[in-house]
mmCIF file of C-alpha atoms in Angstrom:
data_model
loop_
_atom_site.group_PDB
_atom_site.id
_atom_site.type_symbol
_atom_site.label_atom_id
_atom_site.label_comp_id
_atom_site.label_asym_id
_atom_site.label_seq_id
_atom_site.Cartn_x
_atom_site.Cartn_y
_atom_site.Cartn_z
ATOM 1 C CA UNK Q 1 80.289 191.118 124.106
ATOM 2 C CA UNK Q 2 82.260 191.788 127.492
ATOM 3 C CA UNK Q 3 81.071 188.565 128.939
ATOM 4 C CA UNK Q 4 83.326 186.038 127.897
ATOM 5 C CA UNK Q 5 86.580 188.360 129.338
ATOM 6 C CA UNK Q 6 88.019 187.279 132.492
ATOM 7 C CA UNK Q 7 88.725 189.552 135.465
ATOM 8 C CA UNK Q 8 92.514 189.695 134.589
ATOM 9 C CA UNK Q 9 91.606 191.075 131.354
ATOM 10 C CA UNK Q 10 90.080 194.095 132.616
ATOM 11 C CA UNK Q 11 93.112 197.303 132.859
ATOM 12 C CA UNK Q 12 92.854 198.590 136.190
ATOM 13 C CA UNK Q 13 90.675 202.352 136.467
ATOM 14 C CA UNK Q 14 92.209 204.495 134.233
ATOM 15 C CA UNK Q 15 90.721 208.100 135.174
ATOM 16 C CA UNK Q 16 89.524 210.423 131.963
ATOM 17 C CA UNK Q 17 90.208 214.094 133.087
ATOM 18 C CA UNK Q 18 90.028 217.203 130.953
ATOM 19 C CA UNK Q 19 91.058 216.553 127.287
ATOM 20 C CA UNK Q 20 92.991 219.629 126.335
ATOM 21 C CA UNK Q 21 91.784 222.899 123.779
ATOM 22 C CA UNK Q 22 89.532 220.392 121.227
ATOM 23 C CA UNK Q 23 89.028 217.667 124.097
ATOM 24 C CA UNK Q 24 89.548 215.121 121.411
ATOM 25 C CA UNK Q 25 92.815 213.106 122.445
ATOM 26 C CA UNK Q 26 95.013 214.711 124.615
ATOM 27 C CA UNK Q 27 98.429 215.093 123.201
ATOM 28 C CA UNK Q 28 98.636 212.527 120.558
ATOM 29 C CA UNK Q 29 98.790 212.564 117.077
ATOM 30 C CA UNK Q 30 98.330 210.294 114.057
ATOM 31 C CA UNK Q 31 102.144 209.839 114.285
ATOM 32 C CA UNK Q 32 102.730 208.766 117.749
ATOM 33 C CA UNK Q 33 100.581 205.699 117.314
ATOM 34 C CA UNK Q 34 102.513 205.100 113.377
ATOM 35 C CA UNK Q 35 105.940 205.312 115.570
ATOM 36 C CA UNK Q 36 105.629 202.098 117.660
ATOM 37 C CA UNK Q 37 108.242 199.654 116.559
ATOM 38 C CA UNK Q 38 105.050 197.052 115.930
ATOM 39 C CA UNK Q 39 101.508 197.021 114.931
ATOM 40 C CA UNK Q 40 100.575 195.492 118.450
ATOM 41 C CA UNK Q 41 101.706 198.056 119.885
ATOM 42 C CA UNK Q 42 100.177 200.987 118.171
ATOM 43 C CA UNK Q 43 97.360 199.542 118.635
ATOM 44 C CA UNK Q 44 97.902 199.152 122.549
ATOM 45 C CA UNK Q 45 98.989 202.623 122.547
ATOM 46 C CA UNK Q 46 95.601 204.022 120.439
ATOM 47 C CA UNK Q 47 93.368 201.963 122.908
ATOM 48 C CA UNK Q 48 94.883 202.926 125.942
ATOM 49 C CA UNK Q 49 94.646 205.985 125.200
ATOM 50 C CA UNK Q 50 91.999 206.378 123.287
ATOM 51 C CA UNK Q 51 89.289 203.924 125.309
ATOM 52 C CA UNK Q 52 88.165 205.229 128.187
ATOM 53 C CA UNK Q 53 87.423 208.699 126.279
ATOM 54 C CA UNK Q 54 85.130 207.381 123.820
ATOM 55 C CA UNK Q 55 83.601 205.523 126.976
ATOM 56 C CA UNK Q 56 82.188 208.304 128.258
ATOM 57 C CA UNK Q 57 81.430 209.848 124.949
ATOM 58 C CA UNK Q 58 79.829 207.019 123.906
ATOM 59 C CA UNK Q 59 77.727 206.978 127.054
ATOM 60 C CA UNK Q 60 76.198 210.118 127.108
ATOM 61 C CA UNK Q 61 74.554 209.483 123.449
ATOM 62 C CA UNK Q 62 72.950 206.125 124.790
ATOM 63 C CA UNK Q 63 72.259 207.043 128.218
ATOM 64 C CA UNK Q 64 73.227 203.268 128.917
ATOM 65 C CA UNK Q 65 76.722 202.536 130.468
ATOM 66 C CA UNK Q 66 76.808 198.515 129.120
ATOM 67 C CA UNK Q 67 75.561 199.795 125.568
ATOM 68 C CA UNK Q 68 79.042 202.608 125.677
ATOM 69 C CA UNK Q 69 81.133 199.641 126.678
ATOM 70 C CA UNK Q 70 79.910 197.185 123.885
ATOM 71 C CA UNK Q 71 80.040 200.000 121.782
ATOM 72 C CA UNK Q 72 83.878 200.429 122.459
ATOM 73 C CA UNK Q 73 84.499 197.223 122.501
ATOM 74 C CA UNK Q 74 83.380 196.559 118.509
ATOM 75 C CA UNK Q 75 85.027 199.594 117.699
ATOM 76 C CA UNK Q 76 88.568 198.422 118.613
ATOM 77 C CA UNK Q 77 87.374 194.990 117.701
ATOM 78 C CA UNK Q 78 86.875 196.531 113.996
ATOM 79 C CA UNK Q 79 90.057 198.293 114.085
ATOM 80 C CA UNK Q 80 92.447 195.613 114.881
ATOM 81 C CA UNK Q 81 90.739 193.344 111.701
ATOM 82 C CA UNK Q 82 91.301 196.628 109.302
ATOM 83 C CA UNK Q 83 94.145 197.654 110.939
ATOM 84 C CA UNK Q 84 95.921 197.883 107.716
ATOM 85 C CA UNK Q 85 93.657 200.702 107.001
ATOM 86 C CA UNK Q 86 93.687 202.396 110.293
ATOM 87 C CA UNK Q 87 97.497 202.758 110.634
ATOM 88 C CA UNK Q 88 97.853 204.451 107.329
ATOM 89 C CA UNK Q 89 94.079 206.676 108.518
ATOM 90 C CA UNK Q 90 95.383 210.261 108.330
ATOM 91 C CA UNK Q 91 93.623 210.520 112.005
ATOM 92 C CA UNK Q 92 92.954 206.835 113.379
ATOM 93 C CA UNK Q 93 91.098 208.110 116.524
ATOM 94 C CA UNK Q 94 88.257 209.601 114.248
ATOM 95 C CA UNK Q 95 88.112 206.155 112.164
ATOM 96 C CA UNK Q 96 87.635 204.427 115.866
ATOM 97 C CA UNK Q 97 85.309 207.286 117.213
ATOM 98 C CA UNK Q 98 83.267 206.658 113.982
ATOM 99 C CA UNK Q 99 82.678 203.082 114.460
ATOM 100 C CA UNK Q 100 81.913 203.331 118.197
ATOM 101 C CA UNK Q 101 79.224 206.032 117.384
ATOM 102 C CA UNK Q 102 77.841 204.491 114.612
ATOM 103 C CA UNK Q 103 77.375 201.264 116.653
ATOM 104 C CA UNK Q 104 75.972 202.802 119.930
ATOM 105 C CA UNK Q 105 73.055 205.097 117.946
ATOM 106 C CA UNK Q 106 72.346 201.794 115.312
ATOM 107 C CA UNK Q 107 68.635 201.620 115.436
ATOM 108 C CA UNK Q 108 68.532 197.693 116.115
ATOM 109 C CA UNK Q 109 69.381 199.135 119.574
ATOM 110 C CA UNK Q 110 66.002 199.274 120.459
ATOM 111 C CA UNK Q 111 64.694 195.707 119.707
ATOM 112 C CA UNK Q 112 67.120 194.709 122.806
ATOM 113 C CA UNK Q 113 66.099 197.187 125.007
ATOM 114 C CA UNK Q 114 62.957 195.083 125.949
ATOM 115 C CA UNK Q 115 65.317 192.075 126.608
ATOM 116 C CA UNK Q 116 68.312 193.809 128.371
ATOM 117 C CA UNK Q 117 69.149 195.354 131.978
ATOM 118 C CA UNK Q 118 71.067 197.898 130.475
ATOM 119 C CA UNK Q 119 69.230 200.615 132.353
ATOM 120 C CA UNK Q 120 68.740 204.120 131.246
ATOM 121 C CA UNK Q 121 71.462 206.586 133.328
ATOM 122 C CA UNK Q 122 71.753 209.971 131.717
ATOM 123 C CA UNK Q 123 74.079 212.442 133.388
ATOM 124 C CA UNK Q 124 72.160 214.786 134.895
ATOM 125 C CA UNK Q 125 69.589 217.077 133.337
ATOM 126 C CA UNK Q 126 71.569 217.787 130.277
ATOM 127 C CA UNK Q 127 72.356 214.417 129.590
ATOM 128 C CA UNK Q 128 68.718 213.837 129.930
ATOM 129 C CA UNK Q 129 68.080 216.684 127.513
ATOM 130 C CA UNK Q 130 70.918 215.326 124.781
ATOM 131 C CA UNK Q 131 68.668 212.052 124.519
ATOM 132 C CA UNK Q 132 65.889 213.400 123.755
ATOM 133 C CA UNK Q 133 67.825 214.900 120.142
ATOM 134 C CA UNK Q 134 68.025 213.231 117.423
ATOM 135 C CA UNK Q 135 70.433 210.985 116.577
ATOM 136 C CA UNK Q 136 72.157 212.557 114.061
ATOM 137 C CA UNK Q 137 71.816 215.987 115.842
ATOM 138 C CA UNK Q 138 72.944 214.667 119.311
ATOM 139 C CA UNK Q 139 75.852 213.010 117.595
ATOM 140 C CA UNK Q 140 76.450 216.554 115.895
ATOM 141 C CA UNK Q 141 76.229 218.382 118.756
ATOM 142 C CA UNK Q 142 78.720 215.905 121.042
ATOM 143 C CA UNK Q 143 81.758 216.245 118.762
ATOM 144 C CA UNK Q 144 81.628 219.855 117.560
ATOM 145 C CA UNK Q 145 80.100 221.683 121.541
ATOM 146 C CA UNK Q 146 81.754 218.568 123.227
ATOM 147 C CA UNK Q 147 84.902 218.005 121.409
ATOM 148 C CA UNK Q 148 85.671 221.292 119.910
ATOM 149 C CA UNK Q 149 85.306 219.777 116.328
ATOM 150 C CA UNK Q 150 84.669 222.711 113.320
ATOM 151 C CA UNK Q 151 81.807 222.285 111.165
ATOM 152 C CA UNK Q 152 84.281 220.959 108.124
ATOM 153 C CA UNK Q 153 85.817 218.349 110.726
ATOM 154 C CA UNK Q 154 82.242 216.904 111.603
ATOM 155 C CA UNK Q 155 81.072 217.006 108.471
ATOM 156 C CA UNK Q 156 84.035 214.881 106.997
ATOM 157 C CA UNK Q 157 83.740 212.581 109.432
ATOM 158 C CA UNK Q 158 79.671 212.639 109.275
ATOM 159 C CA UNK Q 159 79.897 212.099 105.349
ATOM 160 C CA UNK Q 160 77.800 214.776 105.227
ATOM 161 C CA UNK Q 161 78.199 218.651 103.524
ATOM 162 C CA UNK Q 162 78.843 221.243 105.806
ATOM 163 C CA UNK Q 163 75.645 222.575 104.962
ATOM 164 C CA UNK Q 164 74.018 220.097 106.786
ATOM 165 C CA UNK Q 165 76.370 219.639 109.260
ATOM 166 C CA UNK Q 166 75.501 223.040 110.467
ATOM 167 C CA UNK Q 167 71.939 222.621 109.978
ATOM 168 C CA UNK Q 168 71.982 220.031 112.502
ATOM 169 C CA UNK Q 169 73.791 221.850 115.053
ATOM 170 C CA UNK Q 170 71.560 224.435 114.810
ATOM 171 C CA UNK Q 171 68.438 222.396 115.216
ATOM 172 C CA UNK Q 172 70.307 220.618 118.407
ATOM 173 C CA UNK Q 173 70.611 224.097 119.974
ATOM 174 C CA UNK Q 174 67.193 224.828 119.344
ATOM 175 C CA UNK Q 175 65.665 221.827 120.862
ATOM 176 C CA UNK Q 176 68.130 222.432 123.872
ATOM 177 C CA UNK Q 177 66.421 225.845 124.203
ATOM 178 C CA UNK Q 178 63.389 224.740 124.174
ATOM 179 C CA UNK Q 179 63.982 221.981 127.302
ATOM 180 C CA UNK Q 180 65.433 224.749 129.392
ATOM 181 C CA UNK Q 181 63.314 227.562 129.520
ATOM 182 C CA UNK Q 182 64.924 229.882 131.579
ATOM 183 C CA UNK Q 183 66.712 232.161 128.869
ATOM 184 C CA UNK Q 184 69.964 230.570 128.751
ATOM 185 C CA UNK Q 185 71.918 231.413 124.883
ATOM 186 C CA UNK Q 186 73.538 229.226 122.804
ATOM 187 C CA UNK Q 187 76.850 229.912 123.992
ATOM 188 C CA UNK Q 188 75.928 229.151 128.088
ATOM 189 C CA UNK Q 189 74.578 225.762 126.812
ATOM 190 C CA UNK Q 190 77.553 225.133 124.452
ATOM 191 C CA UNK Q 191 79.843 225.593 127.739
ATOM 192 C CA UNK Q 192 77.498 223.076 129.794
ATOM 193 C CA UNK Q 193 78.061 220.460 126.872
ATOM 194 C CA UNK Q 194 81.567 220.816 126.859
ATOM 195 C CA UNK Q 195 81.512 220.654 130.645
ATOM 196 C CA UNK Q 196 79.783 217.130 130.584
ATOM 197 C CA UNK Q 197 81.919 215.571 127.638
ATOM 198 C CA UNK Q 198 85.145 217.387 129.843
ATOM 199 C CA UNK Q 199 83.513 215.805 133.375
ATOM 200 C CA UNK Q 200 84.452 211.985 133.103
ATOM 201 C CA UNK Q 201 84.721 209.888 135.615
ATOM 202 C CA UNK Q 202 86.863 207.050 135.446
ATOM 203 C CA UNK Q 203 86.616 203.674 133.426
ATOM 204 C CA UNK Q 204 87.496 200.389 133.772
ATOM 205 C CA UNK Q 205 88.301 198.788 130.202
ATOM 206 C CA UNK Q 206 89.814 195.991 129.108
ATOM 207 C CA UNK Q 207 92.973 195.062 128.624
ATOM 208 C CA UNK Q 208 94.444 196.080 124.479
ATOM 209 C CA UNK Q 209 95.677 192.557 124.615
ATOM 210 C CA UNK Q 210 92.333 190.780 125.773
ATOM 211 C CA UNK Q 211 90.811 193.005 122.776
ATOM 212 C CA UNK Q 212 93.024 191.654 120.015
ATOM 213 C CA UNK Q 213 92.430 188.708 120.975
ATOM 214 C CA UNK Q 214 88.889 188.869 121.262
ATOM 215 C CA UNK Q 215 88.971 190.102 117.551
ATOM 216 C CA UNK Q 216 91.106 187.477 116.266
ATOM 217 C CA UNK Q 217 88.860 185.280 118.012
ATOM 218 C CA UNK Q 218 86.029 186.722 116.242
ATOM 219 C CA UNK Q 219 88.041 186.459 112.668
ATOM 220 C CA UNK Q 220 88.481 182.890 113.205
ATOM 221 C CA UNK Q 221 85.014 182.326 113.951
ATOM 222 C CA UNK Q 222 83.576 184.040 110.804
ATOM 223 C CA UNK Q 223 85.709 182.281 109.207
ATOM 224 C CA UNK Q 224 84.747 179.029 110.139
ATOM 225 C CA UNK Q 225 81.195 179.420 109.517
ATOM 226 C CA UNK Q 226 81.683 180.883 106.407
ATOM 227 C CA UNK Q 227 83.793 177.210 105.493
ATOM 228 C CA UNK Q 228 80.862 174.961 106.994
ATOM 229 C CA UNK Q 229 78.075 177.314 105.654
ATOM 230 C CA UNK Q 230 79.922 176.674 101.831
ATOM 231 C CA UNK Q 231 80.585 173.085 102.625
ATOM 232 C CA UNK Q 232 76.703 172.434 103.522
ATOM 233 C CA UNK Q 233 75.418 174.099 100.551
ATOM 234 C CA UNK Q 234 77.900 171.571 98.262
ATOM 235 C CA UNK Q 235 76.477 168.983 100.011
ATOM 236 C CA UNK Q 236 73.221 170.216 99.314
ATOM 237 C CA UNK Q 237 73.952 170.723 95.630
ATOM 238 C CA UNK Q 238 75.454 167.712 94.948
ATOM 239 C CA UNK Q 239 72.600 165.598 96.471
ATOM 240 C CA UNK Q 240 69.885 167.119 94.232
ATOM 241 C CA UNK Q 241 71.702 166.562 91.445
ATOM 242 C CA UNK Q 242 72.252 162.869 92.308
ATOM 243 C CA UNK Q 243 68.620 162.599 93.139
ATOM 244 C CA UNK Q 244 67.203 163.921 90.145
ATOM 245 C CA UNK Q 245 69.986 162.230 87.854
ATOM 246 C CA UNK Q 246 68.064 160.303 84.396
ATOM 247 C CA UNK Q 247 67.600 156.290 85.310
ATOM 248 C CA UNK Q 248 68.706 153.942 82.500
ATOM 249 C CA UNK Q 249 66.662 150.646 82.645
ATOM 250 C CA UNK Q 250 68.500 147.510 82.722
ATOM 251 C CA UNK Q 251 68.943 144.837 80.124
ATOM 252 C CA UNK Q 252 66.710 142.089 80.120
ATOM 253 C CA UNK Q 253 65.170 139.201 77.549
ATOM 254 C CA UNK Q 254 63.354 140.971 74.791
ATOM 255 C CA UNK Q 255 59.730 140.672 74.510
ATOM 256 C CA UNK Q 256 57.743 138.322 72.387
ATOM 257 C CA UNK Q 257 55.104 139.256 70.367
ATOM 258 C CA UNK Q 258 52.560 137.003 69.418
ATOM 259 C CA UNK Q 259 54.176 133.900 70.197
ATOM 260 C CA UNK Q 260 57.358 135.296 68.385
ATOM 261 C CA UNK Q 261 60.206 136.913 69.912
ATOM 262 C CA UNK Q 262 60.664 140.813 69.209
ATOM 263 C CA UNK Q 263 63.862 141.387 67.660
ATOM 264 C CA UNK Q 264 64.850 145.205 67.488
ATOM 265 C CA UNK Q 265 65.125 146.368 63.617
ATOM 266 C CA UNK Q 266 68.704 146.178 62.712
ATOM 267 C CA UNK Q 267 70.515 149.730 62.819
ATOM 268 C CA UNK Q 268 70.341 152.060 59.447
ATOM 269 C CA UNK Q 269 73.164 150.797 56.969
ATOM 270 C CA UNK Q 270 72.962 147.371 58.223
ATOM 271 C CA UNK Q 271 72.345 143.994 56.190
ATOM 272 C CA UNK Q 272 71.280 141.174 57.673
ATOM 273 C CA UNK Q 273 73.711 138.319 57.613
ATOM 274 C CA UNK Q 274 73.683 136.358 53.858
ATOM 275 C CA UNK Q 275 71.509 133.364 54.171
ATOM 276 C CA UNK Q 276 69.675 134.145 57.464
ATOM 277 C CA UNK Q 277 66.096 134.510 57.520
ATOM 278 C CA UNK Q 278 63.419 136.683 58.954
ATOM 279 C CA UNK Q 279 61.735 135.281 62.009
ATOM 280 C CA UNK Q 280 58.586 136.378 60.640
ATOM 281 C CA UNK Q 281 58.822 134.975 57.592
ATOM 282 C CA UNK Q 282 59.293 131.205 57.602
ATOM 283 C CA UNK Q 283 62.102 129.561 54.883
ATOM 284 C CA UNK Q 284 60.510 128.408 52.256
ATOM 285 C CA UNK Q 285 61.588 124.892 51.224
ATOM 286 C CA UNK Q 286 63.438 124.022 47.877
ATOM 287 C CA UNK Q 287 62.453 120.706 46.011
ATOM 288 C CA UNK Q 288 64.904 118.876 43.976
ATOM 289 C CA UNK Q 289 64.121 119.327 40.030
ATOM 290 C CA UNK Q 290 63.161 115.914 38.297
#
C-alpha cells in the first residue's frame, strides 16, 4: 500500500520516546485534535502524533516491520473516509489504534506470507515470546502491560466483557511464564512488556497530506468501480431481455387450401357483407320465371 508514495511524501524520522504514565499518547487529548481551526488539520495533528506510536505497537504483534506500516497506513486511510465519526469519537486515537490492530492480526495475513518478503523481526526474546500468544491475548496483553490500559478500557475497546478481558490477560501471563522458566512473576514480566512497547526506535512515516490523499484516492476508486460494475450488469440485463423477447411472424399471403384460398373466419359479432358469398360455397344461379 506504501508503494505508490513518492520519496517527498515520506515525513522525515520522527523519534518515538517514552509515552508518559499510560504510554498511550503523550499529552494529547480528544480535544486538542477537535480544536484545529479545520478538519485537515486535526487530522494532520492526530497522525503526526499519533503514527509513529502505533508503528511500533503495531510491529511487535506481527513481528513484521512492512505488515506495521501497511497496517498504519489503512488505519489513517479509514479514518480520514469516516472522519465525520472520528472527530466527534470521545477518544479518536483508540478508534485509529483499533483499526490498525484489527488489520495487522486479520487472519488473511497468512495467505501472503508465502508470497511476501516481509520477513519475520521480533524484538528480542520477548518479542519473540509475544508472537507466540494468541491473537486476542497478545493484543490484550500489549495495551493493558504495554499501554497502561485498565481492564474496563480494553475491554470497551475489545467489545468484549471485562470478564473476558481479564481472562485473557491472565492466560497471556501464563503462557509468558511458561517461555521463561527461570521464576520471573507476573509483575517482572509486566515491567519487561512495558519496557518494549516504551523502547521505540524511530519511524519514518508518511507525510498526513500524502495519506489523505491516498484515501481520497482510494474513495474515488471504489467509487468508480462500483459505477462500471452497475453499468455492466444493466448492460447485461438489458441484453437478455432483448434476446429472449417473444418474435411476432410477419404478414404474408394466406394459405390455400385445396385449391381454395384460406380466408380467416370473420371475428365474433361480425356479418359478412349483404350479398357476398362464401368462397366455399359457389352462387347458385337464378333463372328467369316463364
Amino acid at each position: 500500500m506504501l508503494s505508490h508514495l513518492r520519496p517527498a511524501d515520506w515525513a522525515t524520522e520522527q523519534p518515538v520516546g517514552p509515552v508518559g504514565t499510560d504510554r498511550r499518547v503523550p499529552g494529547r487529548s480528544a480535544d486538542s485534535f477537535r480544536s484545529a481551526p479545520t478538519p485537515e488539520a486535526a487530522f494532520d495533528a492526530l497522525y503526526l502524533h499519533t503514527a509513529p506510536h502505533l508503528v511500533h505497537q503495531t510491529h511487535l504483534l506481527t513481528g513484521r516491520r512492512g505488515r506495521a506500516f501497511e497496517a498504519v497506513d489503512h488505519a489513517f486511510c479509514r479514518a480520514w473516509d469516516c472522519w465525520p465519526e472520528v472527530a466527534v469519537h470521545a477518544d479518536p486515537v483508540s478508534w485509529v489504534r483499533g483499526c490498525a490492530y484489527e488489520y495487522a492480526l486479520s487472519p488473511w495475513h497468512r495467505f501472503r506470507e508465502t508470497v511476501t518478503r516481509d520477513a519475520l523481526a521480533p524484538n528480542g526474546p520477548m518479542g519473540t515470546a509475544i508472537l507466540r500468544l494468541r491473537p486476542l491475548h497478545r493484543r490484550t496483553l500489549v495495551m493493558c502491560d504495554g499501554l497502561g490500559m485498565t481492564i474496563d478500557e480494553a475491554a470497551a475497546e475489545l467489545e468484549a466483557s471485562p470478564a473476558a478481558t481479564r481472562m485473557r490477560l491472565l492466560h497471556a501471563h501464563a503462557a509468558l511464564q511458561e517461555q521463561f522458566p527461570d521464576g520471573e512473576d507476573v509483575s517482572r514480566l509486566r515491567e519487561q512488556v512495558r519496557a518494549l512497547v516504551d523502547d521505540a526506535a524511530s519511524a519514518t512515516v508518511p507525510t498526513a497530506g500524502a495519506v489523505r490523499a491516498e484515501s481520497e484516492r482510494r474513495t474515488r476508486l471504489l467509487t468508480r468501480t462500483a459505477v462500471g460494475a452497475v453499468a455492466l450488469l444493466s448492460g447485461l440485463v438489458a441484453a437478455s431481455m432483448l434476446s429472449h423477447a417473444p418474435q411476432h411472424e410477419t404478414s404474408g399471403p394466406h394459405p390455400r387450401v385445396h385449391g381454395h384460398a384460406h380466408v380467416p373466419a370473420a371475428p365474433h359479432g361480425t356479418s359478412r357483407a349483404r350479398g357476398a358469398s362464401s368462397p366455399a360455397e359457389p352462387a347458385s344461379t337464378s333463372t328467369a320465371g316463364t
